[in-house]
């Protein structure tokens, strides 16, 4: 165990869109030395011009003897190989979502970290987002009533990925958020996916996630082919409803005192009567103080490196999410044309190995 302020040397592997953000937040922390690894020298030159104090290298194997921890921010298909090399060198490892692109690879990482007694964490960034934590408090407080369903939308024009489809790219966020809100992993999933552009990957998809203990469903819509950028989670309860809009600066969470009551299900003989009555009341906007989720997440990772504490989002949580994604693939999510998921597929035994909210 180290003292809280003791120096830590971290290598960030992959200085692309997201790895560059890790480097920015890590460089802002005291007592943290950063080495950037990227196989493209142009990316290394860019990193050095922004952060003159860092070291750089082209291959992860060249730095493993010198660093305490590794952040893996390469494309998903290379996560397993890079993370395994780092774990085998005795480094603590934070892997971006999705943890890996296969269940066996994710199981290997979790097992190898346990044997090496190093911390393995998955970058479920939204679980470090104060607005998501607040929404979780609201769901758990019971103020919304029984959760009838959750709907999520993560849409925009791009960014098309080369090694995974839209489900593996975007749905990890929504599976992470929804299971965190409900404190439960889904027991079954169904997927409809379609490839519109290119020859390889589905670029729009709808998933249904079934939660047994909560007796509810989540509907996840992900798309690389939508004119509007949308990042929204709607939680519909039988008393109130909540909407989390991650793109709003001032009104991230709104609570709607609204609902619908059935009037005929209790045996009313009025065949032509309105089948429901509507309740509409106040709309409340909650003040949620902003902290950058990636900064909170990376601070937590370094705290785990220093203290030996188990991360809130350990590798086993990443494995549970990979199991859901792999089940969606088995239903055809990776196939080019529309795939039908009319009967939910149970997620393989051994899933939900990790308490969803460790804190
Ligand atoms: N948590 C989030 O909100 C979030 C957001 C975006 C992306 N991501 C994840 O971050 C990861 C990176 O995504 P991105 O959009 O930044 O990709 P990117 O393509 O922009 O960047 C990847 C970088 O990795 C480098 N690279 C690839 N293989 C390498 C290897 N073996 N060794 C060294 N360098 C290598 C490439 O040269 C490139 O610079 C993905 O896993 C993605 O899912 C997470």
Tab-separated table of C-alpha atoms and ligand atoms in Angstrom:
chain	number	residue	atom	x	y	z
A	1	UNK	CA	0.000	0.000	0.000
A	2	UNK	CA	1.209	3.501	-0.815
A	3	UNK	CA	0.570	6.838	0.841
A	4	UNK	CA	-2.257	8.879	-0.742
A	5	UNK	CA	0.043	11.431	-2.401
A	6	UNK	CA	2.801	9.031	-3.458
A	7	UNK	CA	3.956	9.313	-7.046
A	8	UNK	CA	2.422	6.978	-9.620
A	9	UNK	CA	3.709	6.449	-13.155
A	10	UNK	CA	0.899	5.720	-15.635
A	11	UNK	CA	1.161	4.708	-19.298
A	12	UNK	CA	-1.796	5.624	-21.517
A	13	UNK	CA	-1.838	3.288	-24.515
A	14	UNK	CA	-3.658	4.858	-27.475
A	15	UNK	CA	-3.580	8.645	-27.927
A	16	UNK	CA	-6.694	8.943	-30.077
A	17	UNK	CA	-10.022	10.683	-29.426
A	18	UNK	CA	-10.533	9.242	-25.944
A	19	UNK	CA	-6.950	8.412	-24.865
A	20	UNK	CA	-6.036	12.087	-25.320
A	21	UNK	CA	-8.705	12.979	-22.735
A	22	UNK	CA	-7.223	10.473	-20.261
A	23	UNK	CA	-3.822	12.088	-20.785
A	24	UNK	CA	-5.287	15.562	-20.174
A	25	UNK	CA	-6.915	14.604	-16.863
A	26	UNK	CA	-3.940	12.516	-15.661
A	27	UNK	CA	-1.519	15.364	-16.434
A	28	UNK	CA	-3.691	17.665	-14.287
A	29	UNK	CA	-3.175	15.488	-11.186
A	30	UNK	CA	-0.332	16.013	-8.710
A	31	UNK	CA	2.294	13.272	-8.275
A	32	UNK	CA	1.369	11.515	-11.518
A	33	UNK	CA	3.954	10.902	-14.262
A	34	UNK	CA	2.504	10.051	-17.677
A	35	UNK	CA	3.939	8.090	-20.588
A	36	UNK	CA	1.954	8.062	-23.829
A	37	UNK	CA	2.154	4.994	-26.055
A	38	UNK	CA	0.854	5.038	-29.612
A	39	UNK	CA	1.930	3.058	-32.643
A	40	UNK	CA	1.561	6.195	-34.791
A	41	UNK	CA	4.428	8.626	-34.288
A	42	UNK	CA	2.263	11.502	-35.468
A	43	UNK	CA	0.005	10.931	-32.454
A	44	UNK	CA	3.044	10.978	-30.158
A	45	UNK	CA	4.205	14.295	-31.631
A	46	UNK	CA	0.731	15.732	-31.019
A	47	UNK	CA	0.792	14.473	-27.400
A	48	UNK	CA	4.227	16.008	-26.775
A	49	UNK	CA	3.196	19.352	-28.215
A	50	UNK	CA	0.220	19.513	-25.812
A	51	UNK	CA	1.948	18.042	-22.766
A	52	UNK	CA	5.694	18.757	-22.879
A	53	UNK	CA	6.309	16.979	-19.544
A	54	UNK	CA	5.287	13.491	-20.697
A	55	UNK	CA	7.386	10.629	-22.034
A	56	UNK	CA	6.411	8.792	-25.213
A	57	UNK	CA	6.916	5.325	-26.721
A	58	UNK	CA	5.667	3.397	-29.740
A	59	UNK	CA	5.193	-0.014	-28.089
A	60	UNK	CA	3.627	-0.926	-24.767
A	61	UNK	CA	6.309	-3.573	-24.124
A	62	UNK	CA	8.962	-0.823	-24.063
A	63	UNK	CA	7.419	0.878	-21.020
A	64	UNK	CA	6.033	-1.909	-18.830
A	65	UNK	CA	9.146	-2.172	-16.642
A	66	UNK	CA	8.956	1.540	-15.798
A	67	UNK	CA	5.279	2.128	-14.988
A	68	UNK	CA	2.936	1.214	-12.122
A	69	UNK	CA	-0.309	1.353	-14.061
A	70	UNK	CA	-1.623	1.249	-17.628
A	71	UNK	CA	-4.731	2.833	-19.175
A	72	UNK	CA	-5.813	0.944	-22.300
A	73	UNK	CA	-7.469	3.352	-24.756
A	74	UNK	CA	-6.840	1.539	-28.033
A	75	UNK	CA	-9.699	0.262	-30.258
A	76	UNK	CA	-11.661	-2.550	-28.538
A	77	UNK	CA	-10.216	-5.401	-30.623
A	78	UNK	CA	-6.756	-4.804	-29.085
A	79	UNK	CA	-7.856	-4.319	-25.448
A	80	UNK	CA	-7.253	-7.938	-24.437
A	81	UNK	CA	-3.690	-8.208	-25.818
A	82	UNK	CA	-2.542	-4.852	-24.430
A	83	UNK	CA	-4.187	-5.403	-21.027
A	84	UNK	CA	-2.812	-8.932	-20.717
A	85	UNK	CA	0.737	-7.746	-21.406
A	86	UNK	CA	0.337	-5.079	-18.721
A	87	UNK	CA	-1.169	-7.471	-16.148
A	88	UNK	CA	1.583	-10.028	-16.791
A	89	UNK	CA	4.143	-7.303	-16.102
A	90	UNK	CA	2.496	-6.699	-12.699
A	91	UNK	CA	0.833	-3.391	-13.618
A	92	UNK	CA	-2.578	-2.202	-12.437
A	93	UNK	CA	-4.823	-1.753	-15.473
A	94	UNK	CA	-7.778	0.444	-16.433
A	95	UNK	CA	-9.363	-0.745	-19.695
A	96	UNK	CA	-11.756	1.408	-21.685
A	97	UNK	CA	-15.197	0.008	-22.441
A	98	UNK	CA	-15.928	-2.609	-23.698
A	99	UNK	CA	-13.466	-4.573	-21.545
A	100	UNK	CA	-12.814	-6.992	-24.438
A	101	UNK	CA	-14.646	-8.185	-27.544
A	102	UNK	CA	-15.138	-11.797	-26.367
A	103	UNK	CA	-16.247	-13.434	-23.126
A	104	UNK	CA	-13.213	-15.781	-22.916
A	105	UNK	CA	-10.822	-12.819	-23.248
A	106	UNK	CA	-12.646	-10.928	-20.499
A	107	UNK	CA	-12.565	-14.003	-18.254
A	108	UNK	CA	-8.820	-14.344	-18.855
A	109	UNK	CA	-8.174	-10.718	-17.859
A	110	UNK	CA	-10.223	-11.021	-14.676
A	111	UNK	CA	-8.480	-14.265	-13.744
A	112	UNK	CA	-4.991	-12.949	-14.538
A	113	UNK	CA	-5.524	-9.778	-12.458
A	114	UNK	CA	-6.702	-11.875	-9.522
A	115	UNK	CA	-3.674	-14.180	-9.721
A	116	UNK	CA	-1.267	-11.244	-10.039
A	117	UNK	CA	-3.052	-9.395	-7.207
A	118	UNK	CA	-3.264	-6.179	-9.210
A	119	UNK	CA	-6.285	-3.942	-9.750
A	120	UNK	CA	-8.244	-4.333	-13.010
A	121	UNK	CA	-10.866	-1.664	-13.679
A	122	UNK	CA	-13.222	-1.013	-16.611
A	123	UNK	CA	-13.898	2.534	-17.816
A	124	UNK	CA	-17.659	2.681	-17.208
A	125	UNK	CA	-17.421	6.460	-17.244
A	126	UNK	CA	-21.100	7.135	-16.618
A	127	UNK	CA	-20.918	5.396	-13.233
A	128	UNK	CA	-18.620	8.274	-12.215
A	129	UNK	CA	-21.046	10.897	-13.512
A	130	UNK	CA	-22.733	12.892	-10.702
A	131	UNK	CA	-25.995	13.147	-12.685
A	132	UNK	CA	-26.220	9.359	-13.042
A	133	UNK	CA	-25.502	8.962	-9.318
A	134	UNK	CA	-28.322	11.427	-8.582
A	135	UNK	CA	-30.705	9.583	-10.885
A	136	UNK	CA	-29.829	6.360	-9.086
A	137	UNK	CA	-30.694	7.961	-5.732
A	138	UNK	CA	-34.048	9.037	-7.182
A	139	UNK	CA	-34.841	5.551	-8.526
A	140	UNK	CA	-33.832	3.905	-5.260
A	141	UNK	CA	-35.763	6.394	-3.107
A	142	UNK	CA	-39.023	5.081	-4.579
A	143	UNK	CA	-40.224	8.592	-5.504
A	144	UNK	CA	-40.953	7.425	-9.065
A	145	UNK	CA	-42.940	4.428	-7.795
A	146	UNK	CA	-42.476	1.050	-9.430
A	147	UNK	CA	-40.260	1.337	-12.507
A	148	UNK	CA	-42.425	0.366	-15.490
A	149	UNK	CA	-39.626	0.703	-18.038
A	150	UNK	CA	-36.436	2.596	-18.878
A	151	UNK	CA	-35.700	3.983	-22.315
A	152	UNK	CA	-32.252	5.151	-23.439
A	153	UNK	CA	-31.109	6.863	-26.623
A	154	UNK	CA	-27.462	7.359	-27.644
A	155	UNK	CA	-27.553	8.700	-31.177
A	156	UNK	CA	-25.475	10.883	-33.492
A	157	UNK	CA	-23.951	11.039	-36.948
A	158	UNK	CA	-20.821	8.871	-36.359
A	159	UNK	CA	-18.238	8.043	-35.127
A	160	UNK	CA	-18.183	4.827	-37.202
A	161	UNK	CA	-15.727	2.293	-35.734
A	162	UNK	CA	-13.693	-0.207	-37.729
A	163	UNK	CA	-13.465	-3.137	-35.347
A	164	UNK	CA	-16.839	-3.261	-33.544
A	165	UNK	CA	-20.485	-2.647	-34.386
A	166	UNK	CA	-22.650	0.070	-32.866
A	167	UNK	CA	-23.852	-2.251	-30.079
A	168	UNK	CA	-20.320	-2.971	-28.804
A	169	UNK	CA	-19.324	0.667	-29.245
A	170	UNK	CA	-22.216	2.511	-27.585
A	171	UNK	CA	-24.438	0.075	-25.675
A	172	UNK	CA	-21.814	-0.630	-22.960
A	173	UNK	CA	-22.632	2.845	-21.622
A	174	UNK	CA	-26.369	2.166	-21.464
A	175	UNK	CA	-26.032	-1.355	-20.037
A	176	UNK	CA	-23.738	0.138	-17.411
A	177	UNK	CA	-26.117	3.022	-16.594
A	178	UNK	CA	-29.303	0.954	-16.480
A	179	UNK	CA	-27.817	-1.872	-14.395
A	180	UNK	CA	-26.315	0.720	-12.060
A	181	UNK	CA	-29.691	2.449	-11.653
A	182	UNK	CA	-31.477	-0.832	-10.927
A	183	UNK	CA	-28.602	-2.433	-9.022
A	184	UNK	CA	-29.055	-5.547	-11.118
A	185	UNK	CA	-27.671	-7.054	-14.332
A	186	UNK	CA	-30.190	-8.028	-17.028
A	187	UNK	CA	-31.117	-11.703	-17.151
A	188	UNK	CA	-32.020	-11.717	-20.849
A	189	UNK	CA	-31.675	-9.570	-23.931
A	190	UNK	CA	-33.174	-9.194	-27.382
A	191	UNK	CA	-31.751	-7.130	-30.222
A	192	UNK	CA	-32.772	-5.679	-33.547
A	193	UNK	CA	-29.807	-4.373	-35.527
A	194	UNK	CA	-29.243	-3.141	-39.072
A	195	UNK	CA	-26.265	-2.267	-41.233
A	196	UNK	CA	-26.916	0.706	-43.493
A	197	UNK	CA	-23.481	2.039	-44.454
A	198	UNK	CA	-20.399	-0.009	-45.346
A	199	UNK	CA	-20.065	-3.762	-45.478
A	200	UNK	CA	-19.126	-4.757	-41.988
A	201	UNK	CA	-21.026	-3.549	-38.993
A	202	UNK	CA	-24.565	-2.806	-37.877
A	203	UNK	CA	-24.845	0.953	-37.393
A	204	UNK	CA	-28.254	1.178	-35.717
A	205	UNK	CA	-29.668	-1.144	-33.080
A	206	UNK	CA	-32.373	-1.522	-30.457
A	207	UNK	CA	-31.821	-3.758	-27.451
A	208	UNK	CA	-34.307	-4.945	-24.887
A	209	UNK	CA	-32.876	-5.847	-21.497
A	210	UNK	CA	-35.009	-7.818	-19.040
A	211	UNK	CA	-34.462	-7.358	-15.322
A	212	UNK	CA	-35.935	-10.091	-13.148
A	213	UNK	CA	-35.696	-8.744	-9.627
A	214	UNK	CA	-36.893	-5.275	-10.628
A	215	UNK	CA	-39.555	-6.859	-12.878
A	216	UNK	CA	-38.875	-4.273	-15.539
A	217	UNK	CA	-37.409	-3.777	-19.017
A	218	UNK	CA	-34.947	-1.347	-20.517
A	219	UNK	CA	-35.029	-0.376	-24.191
A	220	UNK	CA	-31.675	0.817	-25.542
A	221	UNK	CA	-31.467	2.645	-28.869
A	222	UNK	CA	-27.954	3.205	-30.252
A	223	UNK	CA	-27.095	4.727	-33.606
A	224	UNK	CA	-24.182	6.075	-35.631
A	225	UNK	CA	-26.669	7.221	-38.284
A	226	UNK	CA	-28.895	9.911	-36.836
A	227	UNK	CA	-28.961	13.633	-37.643
A	228	UNK	CA	-29.310	14.617	-33.984
A	229	UNK	CA	-26.938	14.042	-31.133
A	230	UNK	CA	-28.999	12.535	-28.303
A	231	UNK	CA	-27.795	11.246	-24.918
A	232	UNK	CA	-30.962	10.561	-22.938
A	233	UNK	CA	-32.217	8.195	-20.271
A	234	UNK	CA	-35.951	8.184	-19.434
A	235	UNK	CA	-37.140	6.332	-16.354
A	236	UNK	CA	-40.897	5.816	-16.292
A	237	UNK	CA	-42.370	4.936	-12.918
A	238	UNK	CA	-46.011	4.380	-12.024
A	239	UNK	CA	-45.989	7.576	-9.908
A	240	UNK	CA	-43.509	9.942	-11.587
A	241	UNK	CA	-41.069	10.000	-14.489
A	242	UNK	CA	-37.471	11.201	-14.743
A	243	UNK	CA	-35.467	12.296	-17.768
A	244	UNK	CA	-31.664	12.573	-17.700
A	245	UNK	CA	-30.334	14.579	-20.626
A	246	UNK	CA	-26.553	14.411	-20.628
A	247	UNK	CA	-26.311	17.190	-23.227
A	248	UNK	CA	-28.086	19.805	-21.125
A	249	UNK	CA	-25.817	22.194	-19.226
A	250	UNK	CA	-28.479	23.436	-16.852
A	251	UNK	CA	-31.229	20.810	-16.662
A	252	UNK	CA	-29.568	17.414	-16.687
A	253	UNK	CA	-32.348	15.797	-14.663
A	254	UNK	CA	-36.023	16.658	-14.778
A	255	UNK	CA	-38.682	14.966	-12.682
A	256	UNK	CA	-42.177	14.939	-14.192
A	257	UNK	CA	-45.054	14.587	-11.778
A	258	UNK	CA	-47.032	12.904	-14.507
A	259	UNK	CA	-48.654	9.572	-15.136
A	260	UNK	CA	-51.588	7.661	-16.495
A	261	UNK	CA	-54.164	5.665	-14.533
A	262	UNK	CA	-56.242	2.910	-16.038
A	263	UNK	CA	-59.993	3.302	-15.577
A	264	UNK	CA	-61.364	0.210	-17.355
A	265	UNK	CA	-59.126	-2.530	-16.095
A	266	UNK	CA	-61.064	-2.556	-12.840
A	267	UNK	CA	-64.158	-3.862	-14.631
A	268	UNK	CA	-65.875	-0.644	-15.757
A	269	UNK	CA	-68.803	-1.567	-18.047
A	270	UNK	CA	-68.440	1.709	-19.994
A	271	UNK	CA	-67.219	0.321	-23.323
A	272	UNK	CA	-66.810	3.799	-24.844
A	273	UNK	CA	-65.383	5.456	-21.765
A	274	UNK	CA	-61.866	6.843	-21.899
A	275	UNK	CA	-59.672	3.843	-20.905
A	276	UNK	CA	-57.279	6.002	-18.909
A	277	UNK	CA	-57.050	9.240	-16.978
A	278	UNK	CA	-53.987	11.459	-17.134
A	279	UNK	CA	-52.148	13.074	-14.256
A	280	UNK	CA	-49.996	16.088	-15.009
A	281	UNK	CA	-48.293	18.135	-12.329
A	282	UNK	CA	-45.089	20.043	-11.774
A	283	UNK	CA	-41.888	19.501	-13.697
A	284	UNK	CA	-38.915	19.851	-11.381
A	285	UNK	CA	-35.403	20.504	-12.601
A	286	UNK	CA	-32.666	19.294	-10.249
A	287	UNK	CA	-29.406	21.136	-9.652
A	288	UNK	CA	-26.566	18.654	-10.142
A	289	UNK	CA	-23.070	20.030	-9.462
A	290	UNK	CA	-20.780	19.181	-12.379
A	291	UNK	CA	-17.521	17.246	-12.040
A	292	UNK	CA	-15.896	15.785	-15.137
A	293	UNK	CA	-16.728	12.052	-14.988
A	294	UNK	CA	-13.435	11.000	-16.608
A	295	UNK	CA	-11.472	12.978	-14.006
A	296	UNK	CA	-13.480	11.390	-11.166
A	297	UNK	CA	-12.986	7.943	-12.728
A	298	UNK	CA	-9.216	8.296	-13.220
A	299	UNK	CA	-8.761	9.759	-9.724
A	300	UNK	CA	-10.578	6.701	-8.371
A	301	UNK	CA	-8.321	4.384	-10.404
A	302	UNK	CA	-5.188	6.022	-9.001
A	303	UNK	CA	-6.630	5.848	-5.501
A	304	UNK	CA	-7.116	2.087	-5.995
A	305	UNK	CA	-3.534	1.790	-7.272
A	306	UNK	CA	-2.228	3.567	-4.184
A	307	UNK	CA	-4.410	1.904	-1.548
A	308	UNK	CA	-5.092	-1.539	-3.030
A	309	UNK	CA	-8.850	-0.839	-2.760
A	310	UNK	CA	-11.128	-2.736	-5.203
A	311	UNK	CA	-12.400	-0.407	-7.950
A	312	UNK	CA	-16.099	0.510	-8.021
A	313	UNK	CA	-16.150	-0.812	-11.593
A	314	UNK	CA	-13.826	-3.829	-11.411
A	315	UNK	CA	-12.885	-6.026	-14.349
A	316	UNK	CA	-15.600	-8.507	-13.370
A	317	UNK	CA	-18.217	-5.783	-13.975
A	318	UNK	CA	-16.730	-5.289	-17.434
A	319	UNK	CA	-16.998	-9.066	-17.951
A	320	UNK	CA	-20.689	-9.027	-16.995
A	321	UNK	CA	-21.344	-6.330	-19.606
A	322	UNK	CA	-19.340	-8.239	-22.257
A	323	UNK	CA	-21.618	-11.238	-21.563
A	324	UNK	CA	-24.676	-9.118	-22.397
A	325	UNK	CA	-23.019	-7.788	-25.578
A	326	UNK	CA	-21.959	-11.300	-26.663
A	327	UNK	CA	-25.512	-12.545	-26.179
A	328	UNK	CA	-26.741	-9.716	-28.399
A	329	UNK	CA	-24.168	-10.776	-31.020
A	330	UNK	CA	-25.404	-14.360	-30.877
A	331	UNK	CA	-28.860	-13.036	-31.726
A	332	UNK	CA	-27.507	-11.438	-34.862
A	333	UNK	CA	-26.367	-8.005	-33.749
A	334	UNK	CA	-23.188	-8.393	-35.772
A	335	UNK	CA	-24.972	-9.525	-38.933
A	336	UNK	CA	-25.429	-7.111	-41.761
A	337	UNK	CA	-29.191	-7.158	-42.108
A	338	UNK	CA	-32.066	-6.800	-39.736
A	339	UNK	CA	-31.957	-9.367	-36.996
A	340	UNK	CA	-34.976	-10.336	-34.997
A	341	UNK	CA	-34.842	-10.820	-31.295
A	342	UNK	CA	-38.472	-11.569	-30.570
A	343	UNK	CA	-37.688	-14.079	-27.858
A	344	UNK	CA	-35.210	-12.725	-25.329
A	345	UNK	CA	-32.061	-14.830	-25.045
A	346	UNK	CA	-30.988	-15.675	-21.523
A	347	UNK	CA	-27.556	-14.317	-20.669
A	348	UNK	CA	-25.082	-17.131	-20.012
A	349	UNK	CA	-24.861	-18.618	-16.537
A	350	UNK	CA	-22.134	-17.050	-14.515
A	351	UNK	CA	-23.254	-13.556	-15.408
A	352	UNK	CA	-23.857	-10.876	-12.813
A	353	UNK	CA	-20.870	-12.034	-10.842
A	354	UNK	CA	-20.203	-8.576	-9.516
A	355	UNK	CA	-22.338	-6.479	-7.218
A	356	UNK	CA	-23.380	-3.725	-9.591
A	357	UNK	CA	-22.740	-0.860	-7.237
A	358	UNK	CA	-19.729	-1.637	-5.147
A	359	UNK	CA	-20.037	1.578	-3.209
B	1	LIG	N1	-15.647	5.953	-21.893
B	1	LIG	C1	-16.055	6.677	-22.919
B	1	LIG	O1	-16.945	7.520	-22.818
B	1	LIG	C2	-15.409	6.465	-24.263
B	1	LIG	C3	-15.617	7.390	-25.296
B	1	LIG	C4	-14.989	7.165	-26.524
B	1	LIG	C5	-14.188	6.050	-26.709
B	1	LIG	N2	-14.033	5.163	-25.679
B	1	LIG	C6	-13.192	3.964	-25.850
B	1	LIG	O2	-11.835	4.375	-25.952
B	1	LIG	C7	-11.120	3.478	-26.796
B	1	LIG	C8	-10.424	4.268	-27.889
B	1	LIG	O3	-11.402	4.863	-28.709
B	1	LIG	P1	-11.031	6.130	-29.604
B	1	LIG	O4	-12.304	6.633	-30.154
B	1	LIG	O5	-10.139	7.069	-28.839
B	1	LIG	O6	-10.169	5.444	-30.771
B	1	LIG	P2	-9.187	6.172	-31.797
B	1	LIG	O7	-9.176	5.337	-33.021
B	1	LIG	O8	-9.490	7.624	-31.896
B	1	LIG	O9	-7.740	6.071	-31.098
B	1	LIG	C9	-7.081	4.851	-30.891
B	1	LIG	C10	-5.563	5.128	-30.840
B	1	LIG	O10	-4.919	3.916	-30.448
B	1	LIG	C11	-3.723	3.753	-31.241
B	1	LIG	N3	-3.433	2.310	-31.233
B	1	LIG	C12	-4.172	1.309	-31.767
B	1	LIG	N4	-3.645	0.109	-31.448
B	1	LIG	C13	-2.544	0.360	-30.701
B	1	LIG	C14	-1.583	-0.465	-30.055
B	1	LIG	N5	-1.663	-1.807	-30.104
B	1	LIG	N6	-0.576	0.130	-29.362
B	1	LIG	C15	-0.487	1.476	-29.291
B	1	LIG	N7	-1.379	2.314	-29.896
B	1	LIG	C16	-2.403	1.768	-30.565
B	1	LIG	C17	-4.084	4.338	-32.595
B	1	LIG	O11	-2.946	4.729	-33.302
B	1	LIG	C18	-4.953	5.542	-32.185
B	1	LIG	O12	-4.174	6.714	-32.007
B	1	LIG	C19	-12.155	2.471	-27.312
B	1	LIG	O13	-12.115	1.327	-26.519
B	1	LIG	C20	-13.483	3.180	-27.108
B	1	LIG	O14	-14.549	2.272	-26.901
B	1	LIG	C21	-14.599	5.363	-24.469
